[in-house]
CSV table of C-alpha atoms in Angstrom, one decimal:
chain,number,residue,atom,x,y,z
A,71,MET,CA,-192.8,-85.1,-103.0
A,72,ARG,CA,-191.4,-82.3,-104.6
A,73,VAL,CA,-188.9,-83.8,-107.0
A,74,LEU,CA,-186.2,-82.2,-109.1
A,75,VAL,CA,-185.1,-84.0,-112.4
A,76,ILE,CA,-181.5,-83.4,-113.6
A,77,GLY,CA,-180.9,-83.4,-117.5
A,78,SER,CA,-182.3,-82.3,-120.6
A,79,GLY,CA,-182.8,-85.3,-123.1
A,80,GLY,CA,-185.7,-87.9,-123.9
A,81,ARG,CA,-184.8,-89.9,-120.9
A,82,GLU,CA,-185.6,-87.0,-118.6
A,83,HIS,CA,-188.9,-85.9,-120.4
A,84,ALA,CA,-190.0,-89.9,-119.9
A,85,LEU,CA,-188.8,-89.8,-116.3
A,86,LEU,CA,-191.0,-86.5,-115.5
A,87,LEU,CA,-194.2,-88.1,-117.3
A,88,GLY,CA,-193.6,-91.1,-115.1
A,89,LEU,CA,-193.3,-89.0,-111.9
A,90,ALA,CA,-196.2,-87.0,-113.2
A,91,ALA,CA,-198.4,-90.0,-113.0
A,92,ASP,CA,-197.5,-90.7,-109.4
A,93,PRO,CA,-200.0,-89.6,-106.9
A,94,ASP,CA,-197.2,-88.9,-104.2
A,95,VAL,CA,-195.4,-86.5,-106.5
A,96,THR,CA,-196.9,-82.9,-106.2
A,97,ASP,CA,-194.5,-80.7,-107.9
A,98,LEU,CA,-192.0,-81.3,-110.5
A,99,PHE,CA,-188.8,-79.3,-111.6
A,100,VAL,CA,-186.2,-80.2,-114.3
A,101,ALA,CA,-182.7,-78.6,-115.0
A,102,PRO,CA,-182.3,-77.4,-117.7
A,103,GLY,CA,-185.0,-79.4,-119.5
A,104,ASN,CA,-186.1,-78.7,-123.0
A,105,ALA,CA,-189.2,-77.6,-124.9
A,106,GLY,CA,-191.1,-80.8,-124.0
A,107,THR,CA,-190.3,-80.9,-120.6
A,108,ALA,CA,-191.8,-77.4,-119.8
A,109,ALA,CA,-195.3,-79.0,-120.5
A,110,VAL,CA,-194.9,-81.2,-117.4
A,111,ALA,CA,-192.6,-79.5,-115.1
A,112,THR,CA,-190.8,-76.1,-114.3
A,113,ASN,CA,-187.9,-75.8,-116.4
A,114,HIS,CA,-184.5,-74.1,-114.5
A,115,PRO,CA,-181.4,-73.1,-116.3
A,116,VAL,CA,-178.5,-74.9,-114.4
A,117,ASP,CA,-174.9,-76.1,-115.4
A,118,VAL,CA,-175.6,-79.8,-114.7
A,119,ALA,CA,-171.9,-80.3,-114.1
A,120,SER,CA,-171.7,-77.9,-111.4
A,121,ALA,CA,-172.4,-79.6,-108.0
A,122,ASP,CA,-172.8,-76.2,-106.4
A,123,ALA,CA,-175.1,-74.9,-108.9
A,124,VAL,CA,-177.3,-78.3,-108.7
A,125,VAL,CA,-177.2,-78.3,-104.7
A,126,ALA,CA,-178.2,-74.4,-104.7
A,127,LEU,CA,-181.1,-74.9,-107.0
A,128,ALA,CA,-182.3,-78.1,-105.0
A,129,ARG,CA,-182.3,-76.1,-101.8
A,130,LYS,CA,-184.0,-72.9,-103.3
A,131,LEU,CA,-186.9,-75.2,-104.7
A,132,ASP,CA,-187.0,-77.3,-101.3
A,133,VAL,CA,-187.1,-80.6,-103.1
A,134,ASP,CA,-187.5,-83.8,-101.3
A,135,LEU,CA,-185.7,-86.0,-104.1
A,136,VAL,CA,-183.3,-85.2,-107.1
A,137,VAL,CA,-183.1,-87.6,-109.9
A,138,ILE,CA,-180.0,-87.4,-111.8
A,139,GLY,CA,-180.7,-88.4,-115.5
A,140,PRO,CA,-177.2,-88.1,-117.5
A,141,GLU,CA,-173.8,-89.7,-116.8
A,142,VAL,CA,-171.5,-86.6,-116.6
A,143,PRO,CA,-172.9,-85.1,-113.4
A,144,LEU,CA,-172.6,-88.5,-111.7
A,145,VAL,CA,-169.2,-89.4,-112.7
A,146,LEU,CA,-168.2,-85.6,-111.6
A,147,GLY,CA,-169.8,-86.2,-108.2
A,148,VAL,CA,-172.9,-84.2,-108.1
A,149,ALA,CA,-174.6,-86.8,-106.1
A,150,ASP,CA,-171.9,-86.7,-103.4
A,151,ALA,CA,-172.7,-82.8,-103.1
A,152,LEU,CA,-176.4,-83.4,-102.9
A,153,ARG,CA,-176.0,-86.2,-100.2
A,154,ASN,CA,-173.5,-84.1,-98.2
A,155,ALA,CA,-176.1,-81.3,-98.3
A,156,GLY,CA,-178.8,-83.8,-96.7
A,157,ILE,CA,-180.8,-84.0,-100.0
A,158,ALA,CA,-182.1,-87.4,-101.0
A,159,VAL,CA,-180.7,-88.4,-104.4
A,160,PHE,CA,-181.3,-91.1,-107.1
A,161,GLY,CA,-177.9,-91.6,-108.7
A,162,PRO,CA,-174.4,-93.2,-107.6
A,163,ASN,CA,-171.8,-91.5,-105.9
A,164,LYS,CA,-168.6,-90.5,-107.8
A,165,ALA,CA,-166.8,-93.4,-106.9
A,166,ALA,CA,-169.5,-96.1,-107.6
A,167,ALA,CA,-170.3,-94.0,-111.0
A,168,GLN,CA,-166.7,-95.2,-112.2
A,169,ILE,CA,-168.5,-98.4,-113.2
A,170,GLU,CA,-169.6,-96.2,-116.4
A,171,GLY,CA,-166.7,-93.6,-116.3
A,172,SER,CA,-164.0,-96.0,-116.5
A,173,LYS,CA,-164.3,-99.3,-118.6
A,174,ALA,CA,-160.9,-100.3,-116.9
A,175,PHE,CA,-162.5,-99.9,-113.5
A,176,ALA,CA,-165.6,-101.8,-114.6
A,177,LYS,CA,-163.4,-104.6,-116.0
A,178,ASP,CA,-161.5,-104.8,-112.7
A,179,VAL,CA,-164.9,-104.9,-110.5
A,180,MET,CA,-166.1,-107.7,-112.7
A,181,ALA,CA,-163.1,-109.8,-112.8
A,182,ALA,CA,-163.2,-109.7,-108.8
A,183,ALA,CA,-167.0,-110.5,-108.8
A,184,GLY,CA,-166.4,-113.3,-111.1
A,185,VAL,CA,-168.8,-111.9,-113.7
A,186,ARG,CA,-168.4,-112.9,-117.4
A,187,THR,CA,-167.4,-110.4,-119.8
A,188,ALA,CA,-165.1,-109.9,-123.0
A,189,HIS,CA,-161.3,-110.3,-122.4
A,190,ALA,CA,-159.9,-106.8,-122.6
A,191,GLU,CA,-156.7,-104.9,-122.7
A,192,VAL,CA,-155.8,-101.3,-121.8
A,193,VAL,CA,-153.8,-99.6,-124.3
A,194,ASP,CA,-152.4,-96.1,-123.0
A,195,ASN,CA,-149.4,-95.8,-125.3
A,196,PRO,CA,-149.4,-95.3,-129.1
A,197,ALA,CA,-146.4,-97.5,-129.2
A,198,ASN,CA,-147.9,-100.3,-127.9
A,199,LEU,CA,-151.2,-100.1,-130.1
A,200,ASP,CA,-150.1,-102.3,-133.1
A,201,ALA,CA,-149.0,-105.4,-131.1
A,202,ALA,CA,-152.3,-105.1,-129.0
A,203,LEU,CA,-154.6,-104.8,-131.9
A,204,ASP,CA,-152.6,-108.2,-133.5
A,205,ARG,CA,-153.8,-110.1,-130.3
A,206,PHE,CA,-157.6,-109.3,-131.2
A,207,GLY,CA,-159.7,-109.6,-134.3
A,208,PRO,CA,-161.1,-110.7,-136.9
A,209,THR,CA,-163.6,-108.3,-135.3
A,210,TRP,CA,-162.1,-105.6,-133.3
A,211,VAL,CA,-164.0,-103.8,-130.5
A,212,VAL,CA,-162.2,-100.5,-129.7
A,213,LYS,CA,-163.7,-98.2,-126.5
A,214,ASP,CA,-162.8,-95.0,-125.3
A,215,ASP,CA,-162.0,-95.6,-121.7
A,216,GLY,CA,-164.1,-92.5,-120.7
A,217,LEU,CA,-167.4,-91.2,-121.3
A,218,ALA,CA,-168.4,-90.9,-124.9
A,219,ALA,CA,-172.2,-90.3,-125.0
A,220,GLY,CA,-172.5,-94.0,-126.7
A,221,LYS,CA,-170.4,-92.9,-129.8
A,222,GLY,CA,-166.8,-94.0,-128.3
A,223,VAL,CA,-167.2,-97.5,-129.5
A,224,VAL,CA,-166.4,-99.1,-132.9
A,225,VAL,CA,-166.9,-102.6,-133.7
A,226,THR,CA,-165.4,-103.5,-136.9
A,227,THR,CA,-163.8,-106.2,-139.3
A,228,ASP,CA,-161.8,-103.7,-140.7
A,229,ARG,CA,-158.3,-103.6,-138.9
A,230,ALA,CA,-157.4,-100.0,-140.4
A,231,ALA,CA,-160.5,-98.7,-138.9
A,232,ALA,CA,-160.2,-100.0,-135.6
A,233,ARG,CA,-156.7,-98.5,-135.4
A,234,ASP,CA,-157.9,-95.2,-136.5
A,235,HIS,CA,-160.2,-94.9,-133.7
A,236,ALA,CA,-157.8,-96.1,-131.1
A,237,ALA,CA,-155.1,-93.9,-132.5
A,238,GLU,CA,-157.7,-90.9,-132.2
A,239,CYS,CA,-158.6,-91.6,-128.6
A,240,LEU,CA,-155.0,-91.9,-127.6
A,241,GLU,CA,-154.3,-88.6,-129.4
A,242,ALA,CA,-156.9,-86.9,-127.5
A,243,GLY,CA,-155.2,-88.3,-124.1
A,244,HIS,CA,-157.8,-91.0,-123.4
A,245,PRO,CA,-156.7,-94.6,-122.9
A,246,VAL,CA,-158.4,-97.2,-125.1
A,247,LEU,CA,-159.9,-100.8,-124.3
A,248,LEU,CA,-159.3,-103.5,-126.8
A,249,GLU,CA,-162.1,-106.2,-126.4
A,250,SER,CA,-162.8,-109.5,-127.9
A,251,PHE,CA,-165.9,-109.7,-129.7
A,252,LEU,CA,-169.0,-110.8,-127.6
A,253,ASP,CA,-171.5,-112.7,-130.3
A,254,GLY,CA,-175.1,-113.1,-129.6
A,255,PRO,CA,-178.2,-110.7,-129.4
A,256,GLU,CA,-177.9,-107.7,-127.0
A,257,VAL,CA,-180.0,-106.9,-124.0
A,258,SER,CA,-180.3,-103.7,-121.9
A,259,LEU,CA,-181.4,-104.7,-118.4
A,260,PHE,CA,-182.2,-101.8,-116.0
A,261,CYS,CA,-182.0,-102.4,-112.1
A,262,LEU,CA,-182.8,-100.6,-109.2
A,263,VAL,CA,-179.8,-100.9,-106.8
A,264,ASP,CA,-179.5,-99.9,-103.0
A,265,GLY,CA,-176.3,-101.5,-101.8
A,266,GLU,CA,-176.9,-105.2,-102.4
A,267,THR,CA,-180.7,-105.1,-103.1
A,268,VAL,CA,-181.2,-105.3,-106.5
A,269,VAL,CA,-185.0,-104.7,-108.2
A,270,PRO,CA,-184.9,-105.5,-112.2
A,271,LEU,CA,-187.1,-103.7,-114.7
A,272,ILE,CA,-188.2,-105.4,-117.7
A,273,PRO,CA,-185.5,-106.1,-120.6
A,274,ALA,CA,-185.2,-103.8,-123.6
A,275,GLN,CA,-183.2,-104.0,-126.6
A,276,ASP,CA,-181.4,-100.9,-128.1
A,277,HIS,CA,-180.7,-100.2,-131.8
A,278,LYS,CA,-177.2,-98.6,-131.5
A,279,ARG,CA,-176.2,-98.2,-135.4
A,280,VAL,CA,-177.7,-95.2,-137.3
A,281,GLY,CA,-179.1,-97.2,-140.4
A,282,ASN,CA,-181.7,-99.9,-140.9
A,283,GLY,CA,-180.2,-103.5,-140.6
A,284,ASP,CA,-177.6,-102.2,-138.0
A,285,THR,CA,-175.5,-100.4,-140.5
A,286,GLY,CA,-173.4,-97.2,-140.1
A,287,PRO,CA,-171.6,-95.8,-137.5
A,288,ASN,CA,-172.5,-96.1,-133.5
A,289,THR,CA,-175.0,-93.3,-132.2
A,290,GLY,CA,-176.5,-93.1,-128.6
A,291,GLY,CA,-179.3,-95.0,-129.5
A,292,MET,CA,-181.8,-94.7,-132.6
A,293,GLY,CA,-184.8,-96.9,-131.0
A,294,ALA,CA,-185.7,-99.6,-128.4
A,295,TYR,CA,-188.3,-101.9,-127.9
A,296,THR,CA,-189.6,-103.9,-124.8
A,297,PRO,CA,-190.4,-106.8,-123.7
A,298,LEU,CA,-188.2,-109.3,-125.7
A,299,PRO,CA,-190.6,-112.1,-127.3
A,300,TRP,CA,-187.2,-114.2,-127.8
A,301,LEU,CA,-185.5,-113.9,-124.5
A,302,PRO,CA,-186.2,-116.9,-122.3
A,303,GLU,CA,-188.0,-115.9,-119.2
A,304,ALA,CA,-185.4,-117.1,-116.7
A,305,THR,CA,-182.8,-115.1,-118.3
A,306,VAL,CA,-183.5,-112.1,-116.3
A,307,SER,CA,-183.3,-113.7,-113.1
A,308,GLN,CA,-180.0,-115.3,-114.3
A,309,ILE,CA,-178.6,-112.1,-115.2
A,310,VAL,CA,-179.6,-110.5,-111.8
A,311,GLU,CA,-178.2,-113.6,-109.7
A,312,GLU,CA,-174.9,-114.1,-111.8
A,313,ILE,CA,-174.1,-110.4,-112.8
A,314,VAL,CA,-175.8,-107.6,-111.2
A,315,LYS,CA,-176.1,-108.9,-107.6
A,316,PRO,CA,-172.4,-110.0,-107.6
A,317,VAL,CA,-171.2,-106.6,-109.0
A,318,ALA,CA,-173.2,-104.6,-106.4
A,319,ALA,CA,-171.8,-106.8,-103.4
A,320,GLU,CA,-168.3,-106.1,-104.8
A,321,LEU,CA,-169.0,-102.4,-104.8
A,322,VAL,CA,-170.2,-102.7,-101.3
A,323,LYS,CA,-167.2,-104.5,-100.5
A,324,ARG,CA,-164.9,-101.8,-101.9
A,325,GLY,CA,-166.7,-99.2,-99.7
A,326,THR,CA,-168.6,-97.5,-102.7
A,327,PRO,CA,-171.9,-99.1,-102.6
A,328,PHE,CA,-174.1,-98.2,-105.5
A,329,ASN,CA,-177.2,-96.4,-105.3
A,330,GLY,CA,-179.4,-95.6,-108.2
A,331,LEU,CA,-179.9,-97.4,-111.7
A,332,LEU,CA,-177.4,-99.8,-112.7
A,333,TYR,CA,-177.6,-100.5,-116.5
A,334,ALA,CA,-176.3,-103.9,-117.8
A,335,GLY,CA,-175.9,-103.9,-121.3
A,336,LEU,CA,-175.3,-107.8,-122.1
A,337,ALA,CA,-174.6,-109.9,-125.1
A,338,ILE,CA,-176.8,-113.4,-124.8
A,339,GLY,CA,-174.5,-115.9,-126.3
A,340,ALA,CA,-174.1,-119.6,-126.4
A,341,ASP,CA,-172.6,-119.7,-122.8
A,342,GLY,CA,-175.2,-117.3,-121.3
A,343,PRO,CA,-175.3,-113.5,-120.7
A,344,ALA,CA,-171.8,-111.9,-120.8
A,345,VAL,CA,-171.4,-108.1,-120.1
A,346,VAL,CA,-170.7,-105.6,-122.7
A,347,GLU,CA,-170.8,-102.5,-120.6
A,348,PHE,CA,-172.4,-101.1,-117.3
A,349,ASN,CA,-173.9,-97.8,-117.2
A,350,ALA,CA,-174.8,-95.8,-114.0
A,351,ARG,CA,-178.0,-94.4,-114.9
A,352,PHE,CA,-181.2,-95.1,-117.2
A,353,GLY,CA,-180.4,-95.7,-120.7
A,354,ASP,CA,-181.8,-93.6,-123.6
A,355,PRO,CA,-183.8,-94.4,-125.6
A,356,GLU,CA,-184.6,-97.7,-123.6
A,357,THR,CA,-186.1,-95.6,-120.9
A,358,GLN,CA,-188.7,-94.2,-123.1
A,359,ALA,CA,-190.0,-97.6,-124.2
A,360,VAL,CA,-189.6,-99.2,-120.5
A,361,LEU,CA,-191.4,-96.6,-118.5
A,362,ALA,CA,-194.2,-96.6,-120.9
A,363,LEU,CA,-195.3,-100.0,-119.6
A,364,LEU,CA,-194.8,-99.4,-115.8
A,365,ARG,CA,-197.8,-99.5,-113.6
A,366,SER,CA,-196.1,-98.9,-110.3
A,367,PRO,CA,-195.6,-95.4,-109.0
A,368,LEU,CA,-192.3,-94.2,-110.4
A,369,GLY,CA,-191.6,-91.6,-107.8
A,370,ARG,CA,-192.2,-94.4,-104.7
A,371,ALA,CA,-189.6,-96.6,-106.6
A,372,LEU,CA,-187.0,-94.0,-107.1
A,373,ASN,CA,-187.5,-92.5,-103.6
A,374,ALA,CA,-187.2,-95.8,-101.9
A,375,THR,CA,-184.0,-96.6,-103.7
A,376,ALA,CA,-182.6,-92.9,-102.8
A,377,THR,CA,-183.5,-93.5,-99.0
A,378,GLY,CA,-182.3,-96.8,-98.7
A,379,THR,CA,-185.7,-98.7,-98.4
A,380,LEU,CA,-185.6,-100.5,-101.5
A,381,ALA,CA,-186.0,-103.5,-100.0
A,382,ASP,CA,-189.4,-102.6,-98.5
A,383,LEU,CA,-190.8,-101.9,-102.0
A,384,PRO,CA,-193.7,-103.8,-103.3
A,385,PRO,CA,-192.9,-105.9,-106.6
A,386,LEU,CA,-193.2,-103.5,-109.6
A,387,GLU,CA,-196.3,-104.1,-111.7
A,388,TRP,CA,-196.1,-103.8,-115.5
A,389,SER,CA,-198.8,-103.5,-118.1
A,390,ASP,CA,-199.3,-106.1,-120.7
A,391,GLY,CA,-198.3,-105.9,-124.3
A,392,ALA,CA,-195.2,-103.9,-125.7
A,393,ALA,CA,-193.7,-100.6,-126.2
A,394,VAL,CA,-191.6,-99.4,-129.0
A,395,THR,CA,-189.7,-95.9,-129.2
A,396,VAL,CA,-188.1,-94.8,-132.5
A,397,VAL,CA,-185.6,-91.7,-132.5
A,398,LEU,CA,-186.0,-88.9,-134.9
A,399,ALA,CA,-182.5,-87.6,-135.5
A,400,ALA,CA,-181.3,-84.2,-136.9
A,401,GLU,CA,-179.6,-84.0,-140.5
A,402,ASN,CA,-176.0,-85.3,-140.3
A,403,TYR,CA,-176.4,-87.2,-136.9
A,404,PRO,CA,-174.2,-88.8,-135.6
A,405,GLY,CA,-171.9,-86.2,-137.1
A,406,THR,CA,-172.4,-82.5,-136.2
A,407,PRO,CA,-175.9,-82.1,-136.3
A,408,ARG,CA,-178.0,-79.2,-137.9
A,409,THR,CA,-180.0,-77.3,-135.5
A,410,GLY,CA,-182.3,-74.6,-135.1
A,411,ASP,CA,-184.9,-76.1,-137.5
A,412,VAL,CA,-188.8,-75.5,-136.7
A,413,ILE,CA,-190.3,-78.8,-135.9
A,414,THR,CA,-194.2,-79.4,-136.4
A,415,GLY,CA,-196.0,-81.9,-134.7
A,416,ALA,CA,-193.8,-82.3,-131.7
A,417,ASP,CA,-196.7,-82.0,-129.1
A,418,GLY,CA,-198.4,-85.2,-130.3
A,419,GLU,CA,-199.3,-88.1,-128.3
A,420,GLY,CA,-196.3,-90.5,-127.2
A,421,VAL,CA,-193.7,-87.7,-128.2
A,422,ARG,CA,-190.6,-87.3,-126.0
A,423,HIS,CA,-188.6,-84.3,-126.4
A,424,ALA,CA,-184.7,-84.7,-126.4
A,425,GLY,CA,-182.8,-82.2,-128.6
A,426,THR,CA,-185.4,-79.3,-128.5
A,427,ALA,CA,-185.5,-75.9,-127.7
A,428,GLN,CA,-188.2,-72.8,-127.6
A,429,GLY,CA,-187.4,-70.5,-130.2
A,430,ALA,CA,-187.7,-66.6,-129.9
A,431,ASP,CA,-191.0,-66.8,-131.6
A,432,GLY,CA,-192.3,-69.7,-129.4
A,433,LYS,CA,-192.1,-72.5,-131.9
A,434,THR,CA,-190.1,-75.6,-130.9
A,435,VAL,CA,-186.8,-75.8,-132.8
A,436,SER,CA,-184.2,-78.8,-133.1
A,437,ALA,CA,-181.2,-78.2,-130.6
A,438,GLY,CA,-179.4,-81.5,-130.6
A,439,GLY,CA,-178.6,-84.7,-132.5
A,440,ARG,CA,-181.4,-86.9,-131.2
A,441,VAL,CA,-184.3,-84.5,-131.4
A,442,LEU,CA,-187.4,-86.8,-130.5
A,443,ALA,CA,-188.2,-90.2,-129.3
A,444,VAL,CA,-191.6,-91.2,-130.2
A,445,VAL,CA,-193.3,-94.0,-128.3
A,446,GLY,CA,-195.9,-96.5,-129.3
A,447,THR,CA,-197.7,-99.1,-127.2
A,448,GLY,CA,-199.8,-102.1,-128.1
A,449,ALA,CA,-201.0,-105.5,-127.4
A,450,ASP,CA,-198.2,-106.9,-129.1
A,451,LEU,CA,-194.7,-105.9,-130.8
A,452,ALA,CA,-196.4,-105.4,-134.1
A,453,ALA,CA,-199.2,-103.0,-132.5
A,454,ALA,CA,-196.7,-101.0,-130.7
A,455,ARG,CA,-194.5,-100.4,-133.8
A,456,GLU,CA,-197.5,-99.6,-135.8
A,457,GLN,CA,-198.4,-96.9,-133.3
A,458,ALA,CA,-195.0,-95.6,-133.0
A,459,TYR,CA,-194.3,-95.0,-136.9
A,460,ALA,CA,-198.0,-93.5,-137.3
A,461,ARG,CA,-197.1,-91.1,-134.7
A,462,LEU,CA,-193.8,-90.3,-136.2
A,463,GLU,CA,-195.6,-89.6,-139.4
A,464,GLN,CA,-197.2,-86.5,-137.9
A,465,ILE,CA,-194.0,-84.9,-137.2
A,466,LYS,CA,-191.9,-82.8,-139.6
A,467,LEU,CA,-188.6,-81.5,-139.3
A,468,PRO,CA,-186.3,-80.6,-142.3
A,469,GLY,CA,-183.5,-83.1,-143.1
A,470,SER,CA,-184.3,-85.4,-140.4
A,471,HIS,CA,-183.8,-89.2,-140.4
A,472,TYR,CA,-185.0,-92.1,-138.4
A,473,ARG,CA,-184.8,-96.2,-138.6
A,474,ASP,CA,-187.8,-97.8,-139.8
A,475,ASP,CA,-186.7,-101.1,-138.5
A,476,ILE,CA,-186.8,-100.8,-134.8
A,477,GLY,CA,-188.2,-104.1,-133.3
A,478,LEU,CA,-188.5,-105.6,-136.8
A,479,ALA,CA,-186.0,-108.5,-136.5
A,480,ALA,CA,-187.7,-109.6,-133.4
A,481,LEU,CA,-191.1,-109.3,-135.0
A,482,GLU,CA,-190.1,-111.3,-137.7
A,483,GLY,CA,-188.6,-114.0,-135.5
A,484,ARG,CA,-185.0,-113.5,-136.6
A,485,ILE,CA,-183.4,-113.0,-133.2
A,486,SER,CA,-182.8,-116.3,-131.1
A,487,VAL,CA,-180.6,-117.2,-128.2
């Protein structure tokens, strides 16, 4: 197979490394890629939001499969254009991608499918905001209804902070979703979905807030680990049967079957799993940890999903042990990040490039907020953490920061269902 991956982050670097290990994959291309992906695939500059540009590149490269990493091209219908051109693509069509593109659409699908989720109200008029806020709390969950790269959510006990975020979204012309707060530890479960066929990957946990101890503002994700020692073994099957399969069936019923990676973000409360959100693609940085333990050929799995033969795929096989990924972020992230600084040690083992570029002098420089994701694996969570942080210490980037507690609460037994 000749495979083209769309995107430029740590998720795409991890996907490329996974694909490179598949003997069926003969040629790898990425658009636009980053400084790290250039070592495993051929980078091609392209506007990932332009369906015409992506189709033209796929045709020029004569690829057998296109794997779309980020959410924006999916929500804009790039997968539709590829399918219309007769090119196999891993990623849902525009209509099905609304499961991530519109929180209100996702709530409607979940209600029809009988899936547990938080009570929610959509506010699209500033005049209705205060009365709506009064119906929620004492912990407010305020979400931008559109795409916000993981940073459109505010969870706070401060009503004024909740109101400020909601007003900011409304002023930008975006409706906001107010939700009741779901208690319990969070789980990310990735599932390959082909219509009503669902194949789960191993569960992971993301660390969304910027600071140790889950403090500070939300980010696109500061680290993740897998598997989850505190999660009962039967819970994954329960999530698939009670949540993912009913949602997949509802999308089929609506005439918009999902094909690609359906990511369920869940809270595991006293009454069982409830959906926090759905995403229409691999999550970042969980992908970097999850794929580090996958033993089955990745290209074969993605191609089976894309070509409607997922039901025939042999059961996925996983390595024993654990994987941890820690994000190295640029100065000032999740605000406007400082960029253009030279990075040393970025070519080390376990390093996945995210916001990087090749400088004029050939050196690797920072080019985004989340600059690198560093993966460690080991016989258990303690060993995987130790390796990830040892690798991170070899990297230098002025002003950068990272969390030093990724997976620590689980390791110390401080998470329970």
